mmCIF file of C-alpha atoms and ligand atoms in Angstrom:
data_model
loop_
_atom_site.group_PDB
_atom_site.id
_atom_site.type_symbol
_atom_site.label_atom_id
_atom_site.label_comp_id
_atom_site.label_asym_id
_atom_site.label_seq_id
_atom_site.Cartn_x
_atom_site.Cartn_y
_atom_site.Cartn_z
ATOM 1 C CA MET A 544 -5.971 25.549 -10.396
ATOM 2 C CA THR A 545 -7.714 23.800 -7.515
ATOM 3 C CA VAL A 546 -6.593 23.380 -3.912
ATOM 4 C CA PRO A 547 -4.709 20.063 -3.688
ATOM 5 C CA LYS A 548 -6.347 17.186 -1.834
ATOM 6 C CA LYS A 549 -4.750 16.458 1.530
ATOM 7 C CA VAL A 550 -3.610 13.025 2.727
ATOM 8 C CA ALA A 551 -2.447 12.174 6.263
ATOM 9 C CA ALA A 552 0.152 9.464 5.637
ATOM 10 C CA ILE A 553 0.806 7.300 8.718
ATOM 11 C CA HIS A 554 3.957 5.387 7.739
ATOM 12 C CA ASP A 555 7.631 5.149 8.762
ATOM 13 C CA ILE A 556 10.474 7.123 7.260
ATOM 14 C CA SER A 557 13.575 5.088 6.375
ATOM 15 C CA GLY A 558 16.805 6.934 5.599
ATOM 16 C CA VAL A 559 18.308 4.406 3.199
ATOM 17 C CA GLY A 560 16.520 2.059 0.801
ATOM 18 C CA ARG A 561 13.559 3.675 -0.899
ATOM 19 C CA CYS A 562 10.271 2.767 0.773
ATOM 20 C CA SER A 563 7.321 4.149 2.738
ATOM 21 C CA LEU A 564 7.365 7.967 3.145
ATOM 22 C CA THR A 565 10.398 8.514 0.894
ATOM 23 C CA VAL A 566 8.317 6.976 -1.922
ATOM 24 C CA ILE A 567 4.826 8.082 -0.850
ATOM 25 C CA ILE A 568 5.631 11.795 -0.547
ATOM 26 C CA PRO A 569 7.195 12.248 -4.012
ATOM 27 C CA VAL A 570 4.655 10.049 -5.815
ATOM 28 C CA LEU A 571 1.534 11.679 -4.341
ATOM 29 C CA SER A 572 3.068 15.167 -4.606
ATOM 30 C CA ALA A 573 3.792 14.574 -8.306
ATOM 31 C CA MET A 574 0.096 13.662 -8.673
ATOM 32 C CA GLY A 575 -0.786 17.075 -7.238
ATOM 33 C CA ILE A 576 -1.785 15.804 -3.794
ATOM 34 C CA GLN A 577 -0.513 17.252 -0.515
ATOM 35 C CA VAL A 578 1.028 14.680 1.836
ATOM 36 C CA CYS A 579 0.974 15.387 5.573
ATOM 37 C CA PRO A 580 3.373 12.800 7.013
ATOM 38 C CA VAL A 581 2.640 11.272 10.412
ATOM 39 C CA PRO A 582 5.784 9.163 10.960
ATOM 40 C CA THR A 583 5.323 5.918 12.899
ATOM 41 C CA ALA A 584 9.084 5.363 13.249
ATOM 42 C CA VAL A 585 12.395 6.621 11.922
ATOM 43 C CA LEU A 586 14.755 3.922 10.661
ATOM 44 C CA SER A 587 18.316 4.326 9.434
ATOM 45 C CA ALA A 588 17.472 1.785 6.718
ATOM 46 C CA HIS A 589 14.427 -0.378 5.987
ATOM 47 C CA THR A 590 14.146 -3.795 7.641
ATOM 48 C CA GLY A 591 15.389 -5.572 4.501
ATOM 49 C CA TYR A 592 18.921 -4.485 5.424
ATOM 50 C CA GLY A 593 18.755 -6.858 8.408
ATOM 51 C CA GLU A 594 20.692 -4.372 10.537
ATOM 52 C CA PHE A 595 19.284 -0.921 11.209
ATOM 53 C CA VAL A 596 18.545 1.531 14.007
ATOM 54 C CA MET A 597 14.928 2.354 14.676
ATOM 55 C CA LYS A 598 13.292 5.065 16.741
ATOM 56 C CA ASP A 599 9.693 4.157 17.587
ATOM 57 C CA LEU A 600 7.362 7.198 17.453
ATOM 58 C CA THR A 601 4.296 5.603 19.053
ATOM 59 C CA ASP A 602 3.793 8.525 21.472
ATOM 60 C CA TYR A 603 4.021 11.058 18.672
ATOM 61 C CA ILE A 604 0.909 9.920 16.752
ATOM 62 C CA PRO A 605 -1.817 10.803 19.349
ATOM 63 C CA ALA A 606 -0.054 14.121 20.031
ATOM 64 C CA ALA A 607 -0.092 14.989 16.317
ATOM 65 C CA LEU A 608 -3.772 13.987 16.093
ATOM 66 C CA ALA A 609 -4.644 16.220 19.065
ATOM 67 C CA HIS A 610 -2.833 19.119 17.407
ATOM 68 C CA TYR A 611 -4.629 18.658 14.078
ATOM 69 C CA LYS A 612 -8.009 18.482 15.859
ATOM 70 C CA LYS A 613 -7.114 21.680 17.746
ATOM 71 C CA LEU A 614 -6.279 23.376 14.448
ATOM 72 C CA GLY A 615 -9.712 22.319 13.193
ATOM 73 C CA LEU A 616 -8.352 21.046 9.905
ATOM 74 C CA GLY A 617 -9.586 18.183 7.762
ATOM 75 C CA PHE A 618 -8.067 15.525 5.516
ATOM 76 C CA ASP A 619 -9.437 14.047 2.293
ATOM 77 C CA CYS A 620 -7.754 10.748 3.068
ATOM 78 C CA ILE A 621 -6.033 8.915 5.918
ATOM 79 C CA TYR A 622 -3.561 6.369 4.530
ATOM 80 C CA THR A 623 -1.781 3.962 6.901
ATOM 81 C CA GLY A 624 1.163 1.618 6.289
ATOM 82 C CA PHE A 625 4.215 0.345 8.206
ATOM 83 C CA LEU A 626 3.555 0.452 11.965
ATOM 84 C CA ALA A 627 6.101 0.131 14.752
ATOM 85 C CA SER A 628 3.974 -1.231 17.616
ATOM 86 C CA SER A 629 0.557 -2.776 18.237
ATOM 87 C CA GLU A 630 -0.500 0.377 20.147
ATOM 88 C CA GLN A 631 -0.208 2.226 16.862
ATOM 89 C CA ILE A 632 -3.259 0.260 15.674
ATOM 90 C CA ASP A 633 -5.274 2.123 18.342
ATOM 91 C CA HIS A 634 -3.755 5.415 17.226
ATOM 92 C CA CYS A 635 -4.642 4.790 13.585
ATOM 93 C CA LEU A 636 -8.207 3.887 14.642
ATOM 94 C CA GLU A 637 -8.348 7.202 16.549
ATOM 95 C CA PHE A 638 -7.170 9.041 13.431
ATOM 96 C CA PHE A 639 -9.926 7.374 11.390
ATOM 97 C CA GLU A 640 -12.533 8.277 14.038
ATOM 98 C CA GLY A 641 -11.193 11.838 14.195
ATOM 99 C CA PHE A 642 -11.784 12.435 10.477
ATOM 100 C CA PRO A 643 -14.884 10.400 9.570
ATOM 101 C CA GLU A 644 -15.290 12.118 6.171
ATOM 102 C CA ALA A 645 -11.814 11.060 4.996
ATOM 103 C CA LEU A 646 -11.246 8.142 2.623
ATOM 104 C CA LYS A 647 -9.632 5.404 4.724
ATOM 105 C CA VAL A 648 -6.834 3.509 2.970
ATOM 106 C CA VAL A 649 -5.030 0.734 4.845
ATOM 107 C CA ASP A 650 -1.923 -0.791 3.342
ATOM 108 C CA PRO A 651 -1.616 -3.645 5.878
ATOM 109 C CA VAL A 652 2.196 -3.752 5.651
ATOM 110 C CA MET A 653 3.342 -6.931 7.443
ATOM 111 C CA GLY A 654 5.604 -8.927 5.157
ATOM 112 C CA ASP A 655 6.487 -10.219 1.707
ATOM 113 C CA ASN A 656 7.335 -13.483 -0.045
ATOM 114 C CA GLY A 657 5.526 -15.486 2.660
ATOM 115 C CA ILE A 658 7.582 -14.005 5.546
ATOM 116 C CA SER A 659 6.660 -11.238 7.995
ATOM 117 C CA TYR A 660 9.038 -8.304 8.514
ATOM 118 C CA GLN A 661 11.614 -8.506 11.327
ATOM 119 C CA THR A 662 9.962 -5.869 13.564
ATOM 120 C CA TYR A 663 6.416 -7.238 13.227
ATOM 121 C CA THR A 664 5.212 -9.057 16.332
ATOM 122 C CA ARG A 665 2.483 -11.677 16.289
ATOM 123 C CA GLU A 666 0.206 -9.249 18.146
ATOM 124 C CA LEU A 667 0.764 -6.499 15.585
ATOM 125 C CA CYS A 668 -0.062 -8.899 12.734
ATOM 126 C CA GLU A 669 -3.165 -10.154 14.541
ATOM 127 C CA ARG A 670 -4.390 -6.634 15.222
ATOM 128 C CA MET A 671 -3.878 -5.436 11.636
ATOM 129 C CA SER A 672 -7.285 -6.931 10.793
ATOM 130 C CA GLU A 673 -8.886 -4.341 13.137
ATOM 131 C CA LEU A 674 -7.592 -1.603 10.852
ATOM 132 C CA ALA A 675 -8.602 -3.470 7.706
ATOM 133 C CA ALA A 676 -12.133 -3.814 9.134
ATOM 134 C CA VAL A 677 -12.734 -0.051 9.181
ATOM 135 C CA ALA A 678 -10.963 0.783 5.896
ATOM 136 C CA ASP A 679 -12.625 1.774 2.620
ATOM 137 C CA ILE A 680 -9.717 0.319 0.628
ATOM 138 C CA ILE A 681 -7.040 -2.229 1.579
ATOM 139 C CA THR A 682 -3.972 -3.081 -0.512
ATOM 140 C CA PRO A 683 -2.311 -6.216 0.915
ATOM 141 C CA ASN A 684 0.267 -8.144 -1.062
ATOM 142 C CA LEU A 685 -0.347 -11.902 -1.289
ATOM 143 C CA THR A 686 1.605 -12.552 1.943
ATOM 144 C CA GLU A 687 -0.419 -9.980 3.868
ATOM 145 C CA ALA A 688 -3.710 -11.211 2.377
ATOM 146 C CA ALA A 689 -2.836 -14.727 3.625
ATOM 147 C CA ILE A 690 -2.056 -13.388 7.125
ATOM 148 C CA LEU A 691 -5.335 -11.414 7.262
ATOM 149 C CA LEU A 692 -7.307 -14.505 6.220
ATOM 150 C CA GLY A 693 -5.379 -16.988 8.383
ATOM 151 C CA GLU A 694 -4.416 -18.891 5.214
ATOM 152 C CA ARG A 695 -1.073 -20.428 4.279
ATOM 153 C CA PHE A 696 0.997 -18.465 1.779
ATOM 154 C CA PRO A 697 0.365 -20.185 -1.594
ATOM 155 C CA GLU A 698 3.579 -21.755 -2.838
ATOM 156 C CA LYS A 699 2.056 -22.456 -6.259
ATOM 157 C CA ASP A 700 0.556 -20.087 -8.825
ATOM 158 C CA ALA A 701 -2.850 -18.771 -7.825
ATOM 159 C CA ASP A 702 -5.925 -19.197 -10.015
ATOM 160 C CA ALA A 703 -8.801 -16.785 -10.618
ATOM 161 C CA GLU A 704 -11.316 -18.744 -8.531
ATOM 162 C CA MET A 705 -9.061 -18.742 -5.456
ATOM 163 C CA MET A 706 -8.324 -15.034 -5.837
ATOM 164 C CA ARG A 707 -12.028 -14.136 -6.180
ATOM 165 C CA ASP A 708 -12.681 -16.136 -2.996
ATOM 166 C CA TRP A 709 -9.870 -14.317 -1.102
ATOM 167 C CA LEU A 710 -11.037 -10.898 -2.351
ATOM 168 C CA VAL A 711 -14.638 -11.478 -1.259
ATOM 169 C CA ARG A 712 -13.601 -12.862 2.136
ATOM 170 C CA LEU A 713 -11.332 -9.858 2.746
ATOM 171 C CA SER A 714 -14.108 -7.467 1.715
ATOM 172 C CA GLU A 715 -16.529 -9.224 4.089
ATOM 173 C CA LYS A 716 -14.227 -8.117 6.905
ATOM 174 C CA GLY A 717 -15.180 -4.502 6.109
ATOM 175 C CA PRO A 718 -13.455 -2.723 3.215
ATOM 176 C CA ARG A 719 -15.488 -1.882 0.139
ATOM 177 C CA MET A 720 -12.485 -2.215 -2.175
ATOM 178 C CA VAL A 721 -9.764 -4.865 -1.873
ATOM 179 C CA VAL A 722 -6.661 -5.003 -4.063
ATOM 180 C CA ILE A 723 -4.132 -7.836 -3.699
ATOM 181 C CA THR A 724 -0.685 -7.288 -5.228
ATOM 182 C CA SER A 725 2.224 -9.605 -6.146
ATOM 183 C CA VAL A 726 0.032 -12.511 -7.244
ATOM 184 C CA ARG A 727 1.706 -15.041 -9.524
ATOM 185 C CA MET A 728 -0.926 -16.382 -11.916
ATOM 186 C CA GLY A 729 1.113 -18.555 -14.274
ATOM 187 C CA GLN A 730 2.902 -18.007 -17.591
ATOM 188 C CA GLY A 731 5.539 -15.853 -15.911
ATOM 189 C CA SER A 732 3.056 -13.151 -15.000
ATOM 190 C CA ILE A 733 2.746 -11.156 -11.814
ATOM 191 C CA CYS A 734 -0.713 -9.700 -11.305
ATOM 192 C CA THR A 735 -2.752 -7.401 -9.168
ATOM 193 C CA VAL A 736 -6.340 -8.448 -8.506
ATOM 194 C CA GLY A 737 -9.144 -6.285 -7.159
ATOM 195 C CA TYR A 738 -12.771 -6.310 -6.090
ATOM 196 C CA ASP A 739 -15.254 -3.520 -5.569
ATOM 197 C CA ARG A 740 -18.120 -4.759 -3.392
ATOM 198 C CA GLU A 741 -20.391 -1.921 -4.533
ATOM 199 C CA THR A 742 -20.261 -2.983 -8.184
ATOM 200 C CA GLY A 743 -19.660 -6.678 -7.416
ATOM 201 C CA ARG A 744 -16.956 -6.792 -10.121
ATOM 202 C CA PHE A 745 -13.483 -8.351 -10.073
ATOM 203 C CA TRP A 746 -10.489 -6.961 -11.939
ATOM 204 C CA LYS A 747 -6.984 -8.008 -12.890
ATOM 205 C CA THR A 748 -3.982 -6.047 -14.134
ATOM 206 C CA GLY A 749 -0.540 -7.387 -14.629
ATOM 207 C CA GLY A 750 2.602 -7.808 -16.536
ATOM 208 C CA GLU A 751 5.752 -9.789 -16.947
ATOM 209 C CA TYR A 752 7.493 -11.021 -13.824
ATOM 210 C CA VAL A 753 10.854 -9.377 -13.035
ATOM 211 C CA PRO A 754 13.026 -11.645 -10.854
ATOM 212 C CA ILE A 755 13.815 -9.000 -8.212
ATOM 213 C CA SER A 756 11.481 -7.484 -5.635
ATOM 214 C CA TYR A 757 12.573 -3.872 -5.052
ATOM 215 C CA SER A 758 11.709 -2.252 -1.741
ATOM 216 C CA GLY A 759 9.093 0.457 -2.017
ATOM 217 C CA SER A 760 7.248 -1.141 -4.953
ATOM 218 C CA GLY A 761 4.172 -1.828 -2.804
ATOM 219 C CA ASP A 762 4.294 1.708 -1.395
ATOM 220 C CA MET A 763 4.481 3.145 -4.897
ATOM 221 C CA PHE A 764 1.542 1.009 -6.053
ATOM 222 C CA ALA A 765 -0.670 1.876 -3.061
ATOM 223 C CA SER A 766 0.161 5.606 -3.347
ATOM 224 C CA LEU A 767 -0.700 5.683 -7.044
ATOM 225 C CA LEU A 768 -3.921 3.762 -6.422
ATOM 226 C CA THR A 769 -4.878 6.149 -3.610
ATOM 227 C CA GLY A 770 -4.086 9.241 -5.688
ATOM 228 C CA SER A 771 -6.039 7.895 -8.632
ATOM 229 C CA ILE A 772 -9.125 7.042 -6.509
ATOM 230 C CA LEU A 773 -8.918 10.530 -4.941
ATOM 231 C CA GLU A 774 -8.966 11.955 -8.473
ATOM 232 C CA GLY A 775 -12.247 10.094 -9.057
ATOM 233 C CA ASP A 776 -11.030 7.127 -11.119
ATOM 234 C CA SER A 777 -12.868 3.796 -10.991
ATOM 235 C CA LEU A 778 -11.139 0.831 -9.336
ATOM 236 C CA PRO A 779 -9.936 -0.859 -12.583
ATOM 237 C CA VAL A 780 -8.560 2.418 -13.966
ATOM 238 C CA ALA A 781 -6.825 3.177 -10.647
ATOM 239 C CA MET A 782 -5.375 -0.365 -10.565
ATOM 240 C CA ASP A 783 -4.166 -0.107 -14.152
ATOM 241 C CA ARG A 784 -2.634 3.315 -13.631
ATOM 242 C CA ALA A 785 -0.861 2.152 -10.455
ATOM 243 C CA CYS A 786 0.241 -1.150 -11.960
ATOM 244 C CA SER A 787 1.515 0.189 -15.275
ATOM 245 C CA PHE A 788 3.607 2.965 -13.709
ATOM 246 C CA THR A 789 4.968 0.691 -10.953
ATOM 247 C CA GLN A 790 5.804 -2.112 -13.382
ATOM 248 C CA SER A 791 7.565 0.112 -15.878
ATOM 249 C CA THR A 792 9.574 1.702 -13.031
ATOM 250 C CA ILE A 793 10.502 -1.797 -11.805
ATOM 251 C CA ARG A 794 11.668 -2.662 -15.339
ATOM 252 C CA SER A 795 13.807 0.479 -15.662
ATOM 253 C CA THR A 796 15.267 -0.173 -12.165
ATOM 254 C CA PHE A 797 16.112 -3.734 -13.261
ATOM 255 C CA SER A 798 18.033 -2.355 -16.250
ATOM 256 C CA LEU A 799 20.355 -0.467 -13.866
ATOM 257 C CA GLY A 800 21.425 -3.600 -11.962
ATOM 258 C CA THR A 801 21.117 -2.078 -8.486
ATOM 259 C CA GLU A 802 20.491 -4.064 -5.280
ATOM 260 C CA TRP A 803 16.853 -4.767 -4.342
ATOM 261 C CA THR A 804 17.486 -3.056 -0.992
ATOM 262 C CA ASP A 805 18.231 0.232 -2.823
ATOM 263 C CA GLY A 806 14.586 0.251 -3.805
ATOM 264 C CA ILE A 807 12.472 1.217 -6.752
ATOM 265 C CA MET A 808 14.356 3.913 -8.691
ATOM 266 C CA PHE A 809 11.511 6.355 -9.234
ATOM 267 C CA GLU A 810 13.429 9.635 -9.535
ATOM 268 C CA PRO A 811 14.088 9.438 -13.299
ATOM 269 C CA GLU A 812 10.461 8.377 -13.940
ATOM 270 C CA LEU A 813 8.416 10.747 -11.782
ATOM 271 C CA TYR A 814 7.938 13.332 -14.539
ATOM 272 C CA ARG A 815 5.570 10.936 -16.348
ATOM 273 C CA VAL A 816 3.463 9.890 -13.387
ATOM 274 C CA ASN A 817 0.385 11.628 -14.841
ATOM 275 C CA GLN A 818 0.893 10.390 -18.399
ATOM 276 C CA TYR A 819 -1.596 7.525 -18.129
ATOM 277 C CA SER A 820 -3.045 6.732 -21.556
ATOM 278 C CA ARG A 821 -6.301 5.180 -20.230
ATOM 279 C CA LEU A 822 -6.033 2.450 -22.821
ATOM 280 C CA GLY A 823 -7.480 -0.048 -20.388
ATOM 281 C CA GLY A 824 -4.764 -2.581 -19.609
ATOM 282 C CA TYR A 825 -7.124 -4.403 -17.244
ATOM 283 C CA THR A 826 -9.446 -7.350 -17.656
ATOM 284 C CA GLU A 827 -12.205 -8.900 -15.590
ATOM 285 C CA LEU A 828 -10.923 -11.559 -13.234
HETATM 286 O O1 PXL B 1946 7.733 -1.178 1.887
HETATM 287 C C1 PXL B 1946 7.291 -1.657 3.098
HETATM 288 C C2 PXL B 1946 8.218 -1.261 4.222
HETATM 289 C C3 PXL B 1946 8.024 -0.067 4.862
HETATM 290 N N1 PXL B 1946 8.810 0.332 5.879
HETATM 291 C C4 PXL B 1946 9.831 -0.432 6.307
HETATM 292 C C5 PXL B 1946 10.093 -1.650 5.697
HETATM 293 C C6 PXL B 1946 9.272 -2.077 4.639
HETATM 294 C C7 PXL B 1946 9.562 -3.338 3.970
HETATM 295 O O2 PXL B 1946 10.573 -3.968 4.157
HETATM 296 O O3 PXL B 1946 11.115 -2.390 6.140
HETATM 297 C C8 PXL B 1946 10.687 0.047 7.427
#
């Protein structure tokens, strides 16, 4: 047995509707990784419910950082996600500076389906690129990639050339690895595309489109990708592992007929999170 890797997870916790920390903690824990939650906000339900109560924890983050520095501990990874205020960008940057050895993963959570989330201000969206600039890995969905690049959300299917262009331009902003999720690439497929600047190679994983977008799917994908990279997997293997588990969990959730707001139903599936066959369900983009 080895000592589990340790991830500081800077995300919100939502009481109802699986997403963010209620997905990240079980998924990474099942992969044998310790999650140290640094909550950015507590919500009664995620923003997809339209109505919710939210307690902003902006002041908490620098206090937690100061305590961890005082304890003299280290993290293998700092992983950021849903933020509650633009000041939290500064606090995440301080966390990254405080643990320079840690892998920096930024899930630039801002929106989905071409629309930004209710609580996200223009300033917060604009400042998200400051976090992306210092990250090692970013995992935007197509909506968030468009916001980071100042592009319009593509209404039509994307093609490989456009996605390679977006991946390179996002990587030029700083991160070595860029993975864009929820990309429709024709023939009823929904893909994930990735680029590793160090190898100069582009990758694609994907599967059949399911006509419901369950909350927490992006959090599950980014957690699996992070866990897999921390285990030493290459980018295409990490993408495939994350994509295949997330997609099969989406399919089993779909079979149950629950509301999208209820989220991705991972509880019955978690036992097989490490059963990746490494058959290589990825191709070059
Ligand atoms: O899954 C992203 C996410 C995280 N946290 C909150 C959200 C969402 C998406 O809707 O509302 C509170």
